[in-house]
XYZ file of C-alpha atoms in Angstrom:
555
model
C -13.806 -69.453 65.090
C -11.099 -69.569 62.481
C -11.629 -67.976 59.039
C -10.622 -70.071 56.079
C -8.705 -68.451 53.224
C -10.960 -66.901 50.581
C -13.887 -66.419 53.031
C -14.462 -62.909 54.379
C -14.455 -62.823 58.199
C -15.010 -59.056 58.417
C -18.264 -57.848 59.908
C -20.336 -55.538 57.693
C -19.626 -52.541 59.949
C -15.945 -52.493 59.073
C -16.457 -49.145 57.369
C -15.703 -47.294 60.610
C -12.035 -48.087 60.028
C -11.882 -45.726 57.026
C -14.221 -43.062 58.289
C -17.966 -42.825 58.138
C -18.001 -40.368 55.209
C -16.851 -42.933 52.655
C -20.408 -44.257 52.359
C -21.545 -40.885 51.015
C -18.543 -40.314 48.720
C -19.456 -39.428 45.093
C -16.945 -42.028 43.913
C -17.588 -45.789 43.987
C -15.802 -47.258 47.024
C -15.190 -50.964 47.649
C -13.771 -52.423 50.868
C -12.152 -55.763 50.118
C -10.464 -58.093 52.580
C -7.127 -59.750 52.036
C -8.805 -62.862 50.632
C -10.676 -60.986 47.892
C -14.065 -60.851 49.564
C -16.254 -57.754 49.456
C -16.682 -56.362 52.943
C -18.735 -53.309 52.074
C -19.594 -50.996 49.179
C -21.128 -47.540 49.135
C -24.149 -46.277 47.187
C -22.062 -45.061 44.237
C -20.477 -48.523 43.950
C -23.929 -50.193 44.062
C -25.036 -47.966 41.169
C -21.941 -48.990 39.203
C -22.110 -52.681 40.218
C -25.800 -53.327 40.890
C -25.292 -57.052 41.410
C -22.530 -56.691 44.027
C -23.160 -57.195 47.756
C -21.182 -57.754 50.948
C -19.717 -61.252 51.096
C -19.385 -61.608 47.307
C -16.128 -62.575 45.731
C -14.443 -59.532 44.127
C -13.428 -61.315 40.937
C -17.079 -62.289 40.347
C -18.275 -58.655 40.329
C -15.492 -56.567 38.828
C -13.282 -56.817 35.697
C -10.160 -58.938 35.902
C -7.832 -55.912 35.900
C -9.248 -54.738 39.261
C -9.320 -58.235 40.787
C -5.690 -58.804 39.748
C -4.742 -55.407 41.138
C -6.245 -56.324 44.517
C -4.258 -59.548 44.647
C -1.040 -57.608 44.005
C -1.808 -54.918 46.566
C -3.089 -57.223 49.292
C -0.145 -59.523 48.642
C 2.346 -56.730 49.326
C 3.226 -55.989 45.664
C 1.846 -52.480 45.585
C 5.259 -51.010 45.018
C 5.499 -52.850 41.730
C 2.667 -50.737 40.306
C 3.826 -47.461 38.794
C 1.061 -44.849 39.123
C -2.670 -45.438 39.615
C -4.231 -48.644 38.334
C -6.905 -48.194 35.684
C -9.208 -49.999 33.312
C -12.737 -50.194 31.882
C -15.889 -50.895 33.883
C -19.285 -50.956 32.185
C -18.088 -48.951 29.182
C -16.376 -46.251 31.250
C -12.752 -45.910 32.281
C -11.803 -45.796 35.965
C -8.677 -45.206 37.986
C -8.458 -47.423 41.077
C -6.719 -45.905 44.118
C -6.079 -48.352 47.026
C -5.994 -47.314 50.701
C -4.888 -49.734 53.406
C -7.365 -50.327 56.256
C -7.215 -52.455 59.393
C -6.797 -56.239 59.421
C -5.398 -56.294 55.883
C -8.446 -54.786 54.247
C -8.026 -52.545 51.204
C -10.349 -49.660 50.405
C -10.602 -49.161 46.626
C -11.609 -45.700 45.452
C -12.764 -45.770 41.824
C -12.434 -42.457 39.974
C -14.151 -42.094 36.586
C -11.595 -40.457 34.270
C -13.336 -41.274 30.969
C -14.016 -37.645 30.084
C -10.495 -36.592 30.974
C -9.061 -39.331 28.785
C -11.356 -38.379 25.919
C -10.285 -34.761 26.248
C -6.611 -35.733 26.335
C -7.088 -37.979 23.306
C -8.881 -35.213 21.431
C -6.137 -32.748 22.337
C -3.447 -35.205 21.279
C -5.261 -35.879 18.001
C -5.605 -32.145 17.405
C -1.908 -31.612 18.047
C -0.999 -34.520 15.773
C -3.237 -33.229 13.004
C -1.860 -29.724 13.410
C 1.663 -31.093 13.061
C 0.594 -33.117 10.015
C -1.014 -30.061 8.399
C 2.084 -27.997 9.110
C 4.331 -30.654 7.548
C 1.945 -30.999 4.611
C 1.972 -27.256 3.967
C 5.756 -26.975 4.106
C 6.219 -30.086 1.939
C 3.695 -29.059 -0.698
C 4.851 -25.444 -0.856
C 8.463 -26.545 -1.267
C 7.810 -27.290 -4.932
C 6.315 -25.058 -7.595
C 6.036 -27.851 -10.151
C 2.382 -28.804 -10.697
C 3.067 -32.473 -11.504
C 5.325 -32.894 -8.479
C 2.825 -31.088 -6.244
C 0.029 -33.438 -7.379
C 2.232 -36.448 -6.659
C 3.133 -35.259 -3.151
C -0.455 -34.286 -2.297
C -1.833 -37.698 -3.331
C 0.929 -39.536 -1.458
C 0.438 -37.547 1.771
C -3.339 -37.960 1.583
C -3.005 -41.741 1.300
C -0.491 -41.786 4.161
C -2.419 -39.676 6.678
C -6.081 -39.795 5.680
C -7.105 -43.013 3.926
C -6.037 -46.269 2.335
C -5.855 -44.642 -1.097
C -6.225 -41.207 -2.649
C -7.027 -39.903 -6.115
C -6.293 -36.300 -7.015
C -8.392 -34.992 -9.907
C -6.990 -31.847 -11.544
C -8.875 -29.281 -13.663
C -9.649 -30.385 -17.189
C -7.117 -29.864 -19.986
C -9.199 -29.962 -23.123
C -11.279 -33.114 -22.845
C -8.887 -34.910 -20.505
C -7.988 -34.544 -16.837
C -4.654 -35.128 -15.108
C -5.061 -37.731 -12.342
C -2.714 -38.796 -9.548
C -3.268 -42.187 -7.834
C -1.693 -43.268 -4.549
C -2.087 -46.318 -2.306
C -0.805 -46.102 1.251
C 2.839 -47.135 1.268
C 2.951 -47.471 -2.502
C 4.233 -45.369 -5.399
C 2.228 -42.586 -7.021
C 1.123 -42.911 -10.625
C -0.031 -40.046 -12.823
C -2.098 -40.279 -15.979
C -4.124 -37.961 -18.181
C -7.370 -39.436 -19.402
C -10.950 -38.637 -20.293
C -13.212 -39.517 -17.345
C -16.861 -39.037 -16.422
C -16.799 -37.123 -13.137
C -20.590 -37.320 -12.898
C -20.237 -40.983 -11.931
C -18.818 -40.001 -8.530
C -21.372 -38.286 -6.268
C -20.224 -34.788 -5.349
C -17.129 -34.820 -7.578
C -18.518 -32.536 -10.292
C -19.581 -30.058 -7.595
C -16.208 -30.275 -5.824
C -14.385 -29.537 -9.084
C -16.442 -26.348 -9.345
C -15.536 -25.318 -5.796
C -18.858 -26.140 -4.123
C -18.969 -27.486 -0.517
C -18.311 -31.221 -0.167
C -20.991 -33.886 -0.005
C -20.931 -35.741 3.373
C -19.262 -39.147 3.162
C -22.351 -40.938 4.482
C -24.264 -39.812 1.380
C -21.839 -41.486 -1.019
C -22.497 -45.123 -1.901
C -19.087 -46.743 -2.541
C -20.673 -49.620 -4.447
C -21.536 -47.412 -7.408
C -18.082 -45.887 -7.887
C -16.680 -46.144 -11.442
C -13.569 -48.229 -11.954
C -11.356 -45.250 -12.899
C -11.616 -43.899 -9.341
C -10.101 -46.982 -7.682
C -6.265 -47.147 -7.980
C -4.612 -50.321 -9.210
C -3.601 -52.496 -6.291
C -6.295 -51.217 -3.925
C -6.902 -53.846 -1.221
C -10.481 -55.078 -1.173
C -13.735 -53.364 -2.067
C -14.254 -49.705 -1.182
C -16.020 -49.252 2.155
C -16.268 -45.458 2.498
C -15.454 -42.399 0.390
C -14.686 -38.717 0.949
C -14.806 -36.203 -1.904
C -13.222 -32.881 -0.941
C -12.743 -29.799 -3.137
C -9.282 -28.293 -3.504
C -9.863 -24.545 -3.183
C -7.455 -22.370 -5.158
C -6.885 -18.676 -5.751
C -10.312 -17.692 -7.037
C -10.824 -20.907 -9.010
C -10.879 -24.559 -8.046
C -7.533 -26.347 -8.036
C -9.228 -29.728 -8.428
C -10.704 -32.313 -6.072
C -9.426 -35.033 -3.738
C -11.100 -38.459 -3.506
C -10.212 -40.501 -0.411
C -10.953 -44.231 -0.293
C -11.057 -46.568 2.681
C -11.526 -50.318 2.255
C -14.532 -52.146 3.696
C -12.236 -53.805 6.240
C -11.513 -50.443 7.866
C -13.717 -48.206 10.006
C -15.832 -45.686 8.110
C -14.725 -42.076 8.075
C -15.800 -40.172 11.177
C -17.051 -36.594 11.239
C -13.724 -35.497 12.694
C -11.832 -37.221 9.893
C -14.008 -35.487 7.302
C -13.183 -32.114 8.839
C -9.488 -33.023 8.863
C -9.711 -34.082 5.213
C -11.168 -30.683 4.298
C -8.353 -28.896 6.121
C -5.828 -31.043 4.289
C -7.555 -30.348 0.981
C -7.486 -26.601 1.643
C -3.711 -26.662 2.044
C -3.219 -28.949 -0.942
C -5.419 -26.684 -3.057
C -3.429 -23.619 -2.032
C -0.146 -25.307 -2.944
C -1.470 -26.600 -6.278
C -2.923 -23.215 -7.145
C 0.385 -21.520 -6.330
C 2.298 -24.056 -8.441
C -0.126 -23.672 -11.348
C 0.039 -19.864 -11.139
C 3.825 -19.987 -11.050
C 3.856 -22.302 -14.059
C 1.579 -19.997 -16.033
C 3.684 -16.976 -15.133
C 6.856 -18.850 -16.037
C 5.390 -19.741 -19.431
C 4.370 -16.128 -20.033
C 7.810 -14.929 -18.961
C 9.532 -17.465 -21.211
C 7.359 -16.425 -24.160
C 8.093 -12.745 -23.619
C 11.756 -13.480 -22.947
C 12.119 -15.185 -26.292
C 11.173 -11.908 -27.938
C 13.718 -9.971 -25.861
C 16.662 -12.326 -26.181
C 19.226 -11.592 -28.895
C 18.644 -13.694 -32.043
C 20.959 -16.441 -33.222
C 22.877 -15.251 -36.248
C 24.261 -17.105 -39.252
C 25.080 -16.551 -42.910
C 22.679 -14.494 -45.021
C 23.059 -14.125 -48.789
C 26.786 -14.886 -48.749
C 27.665 -12.697 -45.733
C 28.411 -14.131 -42.281
C 26.916 -12.594 -39.139
C 27.774 -13.394 -35.527
C 26.671 -11.803 -32.268
C 27.551 -11.983 -28.611
C 25.799 -10.618 -25.546
C 26.488 -10.554 -21.812
C 24.098 -8.896 -19.355
C 25.354 -6.672 -16.558
C 24.405 -9.364 -14.010
C 25.141 -12.986 -14.680
C 21.725 -14.144 -13.420
C 19.937 -11.841 -15.897
C 19.352 -12.846 -19.494
C 18.336 -9.502 -20.952
C 19.336 -5.897 -20.435
C 19.810 -2.578 -22.220
C 22.141 -3.724 -25.011
C 20.628 -5.433 -28.023
C 21.177 -6.376 -31.638
C 19.111 -7.657 -34.542
C 19.701 -8.827 -38.086
C 16.831 -8.460 -40.564
C 17.708 -10.429 -43.743
C 16.793 -9.038 -47.098
C 14.061 -10.885 -48.950
C 16.578 -11.915 -51.627
C 20.279 -11.289 -52.425
C 19.374 -8.089 -54.274
C 17.970 -6.559 -51.071
C 19.948 -5.105 -48.157
C 20.197 -6.962 -44.871
C 19.723 -4.557 -41.967
C 21.921 -4.932 -38.885
C 20.944 -2.983 -35.756
C 22.963 -2.681 -32.568
C 21.927 -0.388 -29.733
C 22.372 0.573 -26.128
C 19.458 1.779 -23.977
C 20.261 3.968 -20.995
C 20.172 1.845 -17.849
C 20.242 -1.889 -17.355
C 18.065 -4.749 -16.211
C 14.423 -5.458 -16.974
C 13.314 -1.820 -17.307
C 15.918 -1.220 -20.004
C 14.974 -4.527 -21.649
C 11.337 -3.400 -21.966
C 12.375 -0.313 -23.924
C 14.766 -2.476 -25.914
C 11.829 -4.630 -26.977
C 9.867 -1.566 -28.067
C 12.771 -0.252 -30.169
C 13.271 -3.624 -31.834
C 9.569 -3.932 -32.651
C 9.427 -0.391 -34.015
C 12.467 -0.967 -36.213
C 10.919 -4.169 -37.490
C 7.850 -2.193 -38.562
C 10.104 0.341 -40.328
C 11.976 -2.243 -42.412
C 10.411 -1.124 -45.714
C 12.024 2.307 -45.169
C 15.528 1.173 -44.285
C 16.996 2.440 -47.560
C 16.937 5.834 -45.805
C 18.658 5.454 -42.395
C 17.993 9.088 -41.484
C 14.245 8.720 -41.965
C 14.153 5.513 -39.950
C 15.993 7.151 -37.062
C 13.650 10.154 -37.015
C 10.553 7.964 -37.052
C 11.962 5.875 -34.239
C 12.879 9.036 -32.346
C 9.289 10.309 -32.620
C 7.912 7.011 -31.354
C 10.159 7.128 -28.288
C 9.388 10.770 -27.505
C 5.639 10.084 -27.475
C 5.919 7.018 -25.206
C 5.848 6.970 -21.432
C 9.500 5.919 -21.336
C 11.975 8.589 -20.252
C 15.053 6.684 -21.334
C 17.107 7.326 -24.462
C 19.209 5.046 -26.621
C 22.177 5.023 -28.956
C 22.026 3.081 -32.205
C 24.111 2.062 -35.158
C 22.530 0.832 -38.393
C 24.301 -1.211 -41.036
C 22.786 -2.106 -44.399
C 24.718 -4.971 -46.010
C 24.483 -6.371 -49.535
C 26.778 -8.881 -51.253
C 28.056 -7.812 -54.677
C 30.203 -10.463 -56.298
C 33.102 -11.268 -54.021
C 32.637 -8.151 -51.901
C 29.950 -6.665 -49.681
C 28.757 -3.071 -49.626
C 28.050 -1.750 -46.118
C 26.222 1.506 -45.285
C 26.783 2.599 -41.678
C 24.873 5.206 -39.650
C 25.571 5.994 -35.989
C 23.030 7.759 -33.774
C 25.078 8.723 -30.728
C 26.766 5.340 -30.781
C 30.400 4.285 -30.973
C 31.507 4.137 -34.634
C 31.937 0.620 -36.043
C 35.443 -0.750 -36.610
C 36.578 -2.271 -39.932
C 39.173 -5.062 -39.825
C 40.959 -5.275 -43.172
C 42.511 -8.416 -44.584
C 46.035 -7.165 -43.789
C 45.170 -6.598 -40.079
C 44.651 -2.861 -40.341
C 41.749 -1.561 -38.211
C 39.752 1.448 -39.444
C 37.200 3.482 -37.531
C 34.198 4.441 -39.635
C 33.479 8.163 -39.886
C 29.779 8.044 -39.026
C 28.513 10.246 -36.186
C 25.102 11.261 -34.855
C 22.890 12.281 -31.915
C 20.925 10.172 -29.445
C 17.542 8.627 -30.152
C 14.691 9.544 -27.826
C 16.334 12.647 -26.325
C 15.941 15.480 -28.872
C 13.115 16.447 -31.289
C 15.173 15.281 -34.268
C 18.115 12.990 -34.840
C 21.119 14.265 -36.762
C 23.367 11.575 -38.224
C 25.576 10.968 -41.253
C 25.776 7.769 -43.271
C 29.047 6.414 -44.589
C 29.643 3.598 -47.024
C 32.446 1.049 -47.085
C 33.261 -2.191 -48.833
C 34.319 -5.472 -47.241
C 36.583 -7.766 -49.207
C 36.807 -11.527 -48.511
C 38.268 -12.114 -45.067
C 37.358 -8.580 -43.815
C 35.029 -7.796 -40.914
C 32.942 -4.883 -39.677
C 32.454 -4.940 -35.891
C 29.550 -3.163 -34.178
C 29.909 -3.036 -30.373
C 28.607 -1.267 -27.263
C 30.536 0.758 -24.699
C 30.168 -2.065 -22.182
C 33.240 -3.572 -23.857
C 35.493 -0.510 -24.087
C 34.423 0.801 -20.650
C 34.886 -2.518 -18.895
C 36.990 -1.916 -15.781
C 39.596 -4.407 -14.692
C 43.167 -5.222 -15.475
C 45.981 -5.697 -12.974
C 44.709 -2.981 -10.632
C 41.024 -3.645 -11.247
C 40.071 -0.065 -12.153
C 41.501 0.498 -15.643
C 39.255 0.721 -18.722
C 39.668 -1.881 -21.430
C 39.616 1.007 -23.921
C 39.359 1.325 -27.687
C 43.097 0.905 -28.235
C 43.080 -2.594 -26.683
C 40.005 -3.468 -28.697
C 41.630 -2.329 -31.970
C 44.841 -4.163 -31.143
C 42.851 -7.352 -30.480
C 40.961 -6.922 -33.744
C 44.175 -6.502 -35.703
C 45.020 -10.049 -34.686
C 41.670 -11.293 -36.020
C 42.278 -10.540 -39.691
C 40.777 -13.248 -41.860
C 38.957 -14.979 -38.995
C 35.278 -15.931 -39.348
C 32.715 -13.575 -37.820
C 31.955 -15.972 -34.958
C 35.639 -16.236 -34.050
C 36.009 -12.432 -34.005
C 33.074 -11.990 -31.611
C 34.276 -14.805 -29.373
C 37.768 -13.310 -29.236
C 36.403 -9.899 -28.198
C 34.119 -11.427 -25.555
C 36.923 -13.565 -24.135
C 39.358 -10.643 -23.829
C 36.736 -8.402 -22.216
C 35.764 -11.123 -19.714
C 39.395 -11.779 -18.815
C 39.946 -8.054 -18.333
C 36.980 -7.736 -15.982
C 37.704 -10.874 -13.973
C 35.152 -11.073 -11.164
C 34.418 -7.349 -11.158
C 31.226 -5.527 -12.015
C 30.463 -4.520 -15.578
C 27.812 -3.034 -17.829
C 25.869 -4.863 -20.528
C 28.127 -5.892 -23.401
C 27.110 -6.665 -26.975
C 28.949 -7.084 -30.279
C 28.004 -8.030 -33.839
C 30.514 -8.991 -36.529
C 29.738 -8.763 -40.260
C 32.251 -10.706 -42.370
C 32.706 -11.680 -45.975
C 33.979 -15.265 -45.990
C 37.124 -16.083 -47.929
C 35.363 -18.799 -49.950
C 33.759 -17.755 -53.183
C 30.135 -16.866 -53.810
C 27.415 -19.420 -54.433
C 27.084 -20.579 -58.042
C 24.588 -22.850 -59.747
C 26.010 -26.138 -60.953
C 23.757 -28.787 -62.541
C 20.742 -27.303 -60.767
C 22.348 -27.470 -57.319
C 23.939 -24.795 -55.200
C 27.691 -25.163 -54.775
C 30.559 -22.925 -53.733
C 33.273 -22.073 -56.177
C 36.399 -24.084 -55.574
C 38.496 -21.016 -56.354
C 39.614 -19.222 -53.190
C 39.509 -15.422 -53.200
C 42.426 -13.631 -51.729
């Protein structure tokens, strides 16, 4: 008898060719002849394919992937298959391993690897999400700007978690900052008044309470302000996740997925919470940094030297350079307290606190505030210095300071100047003819001894003359050709002799420029200087009810 192609000619006992134990194997086993006919199957295969029996055609009982694989293997194309063949059968995934038997039969061993694949997929997803969270953390923490952090968080959430994301920040007054992002689109930020109660779980999330499960949120009832412009289709599912911060909520994240997409799974909700935790940490850090920066800027404004100008017909100019270029404040300081009217003295203060940097700047701020409180007593320099000295001795600061006080009042074309030095370098007077005089005031430190001893001297500035108050950071600046020579008082006086008749601002700038050139790139102490000048133009007069300067020049 001759077997026709496609008809199995194998007797049902062909199993002896592959060993008798195959019938009891825990894996489904199919013996198929070269024509695609089932020769025999074991009990495990009958449980998997209950309708299959010996003599059936293979392609009628198994998925096409296995039937096609048998044709390739039985036709001698097995080498073209790289690795085990696999595919789904009855909702499970199987690997098919062929073994050649006698007369061209092929024994197919089917191994269920569904659980292994699920585990590998879960592991791969976990690794991917871990990498995403790591990138998210590094990206978000790379900026300490709150607005930029909100923009990045919303964009990353839309990219990795949903079709769109809305970041709701803590309320500012009656309005809330919002950041909207569609996947692949730009981020928009607005500040508006919204009703968070219209979104289930949002009010609780903004207070830091645990999130409401996504299956409890009906997307149909969402208010319009939640859905970003350009969102594709109606909302199909929603996640509302709190953004935990440092002790207080940093806001909330609303994730939207369109009705055309699969609803959020439990695993995706957990991932969204992990993402939100990192976003909340970054936003909280950025907000805390912003608040600290604002506080620092506010305090710094009180420590920075004031901008000086003309007061009651006398010009004032100041210059300051901290010991380190990246610092803005230090131990040297100056202030000008204008008199309430031209008949009152204007008080000029220049000082040098022992040390440098922020610690010295703190004491500087205390001295400046104390002197401001003592302004009504500035007619008596000695009394002011003793009161200041007592305040410093009773404080927790252990530093001392040197000071020079100058009370200035314009009288006609000239200005009367009273000078008092408390352990400080005596001021220098630049006369109109270029002569430089050193004032004769001397005194003891402030904040070191029970009392301050100082003498007050008086001088007069004519038009074009200047009184310079300066700190030792200028005269003790080291540099020059060899890099270790002091700038010294003689160089300073020689430079000032060339400044006769110059405006106060020009005198200060000239001193600062020469000191900086002398130092070069070397280290230096804090440097400060204040110039008090009587301008060459005449005093203000009243003409037809308007202020005007006299056209007559004073020489």
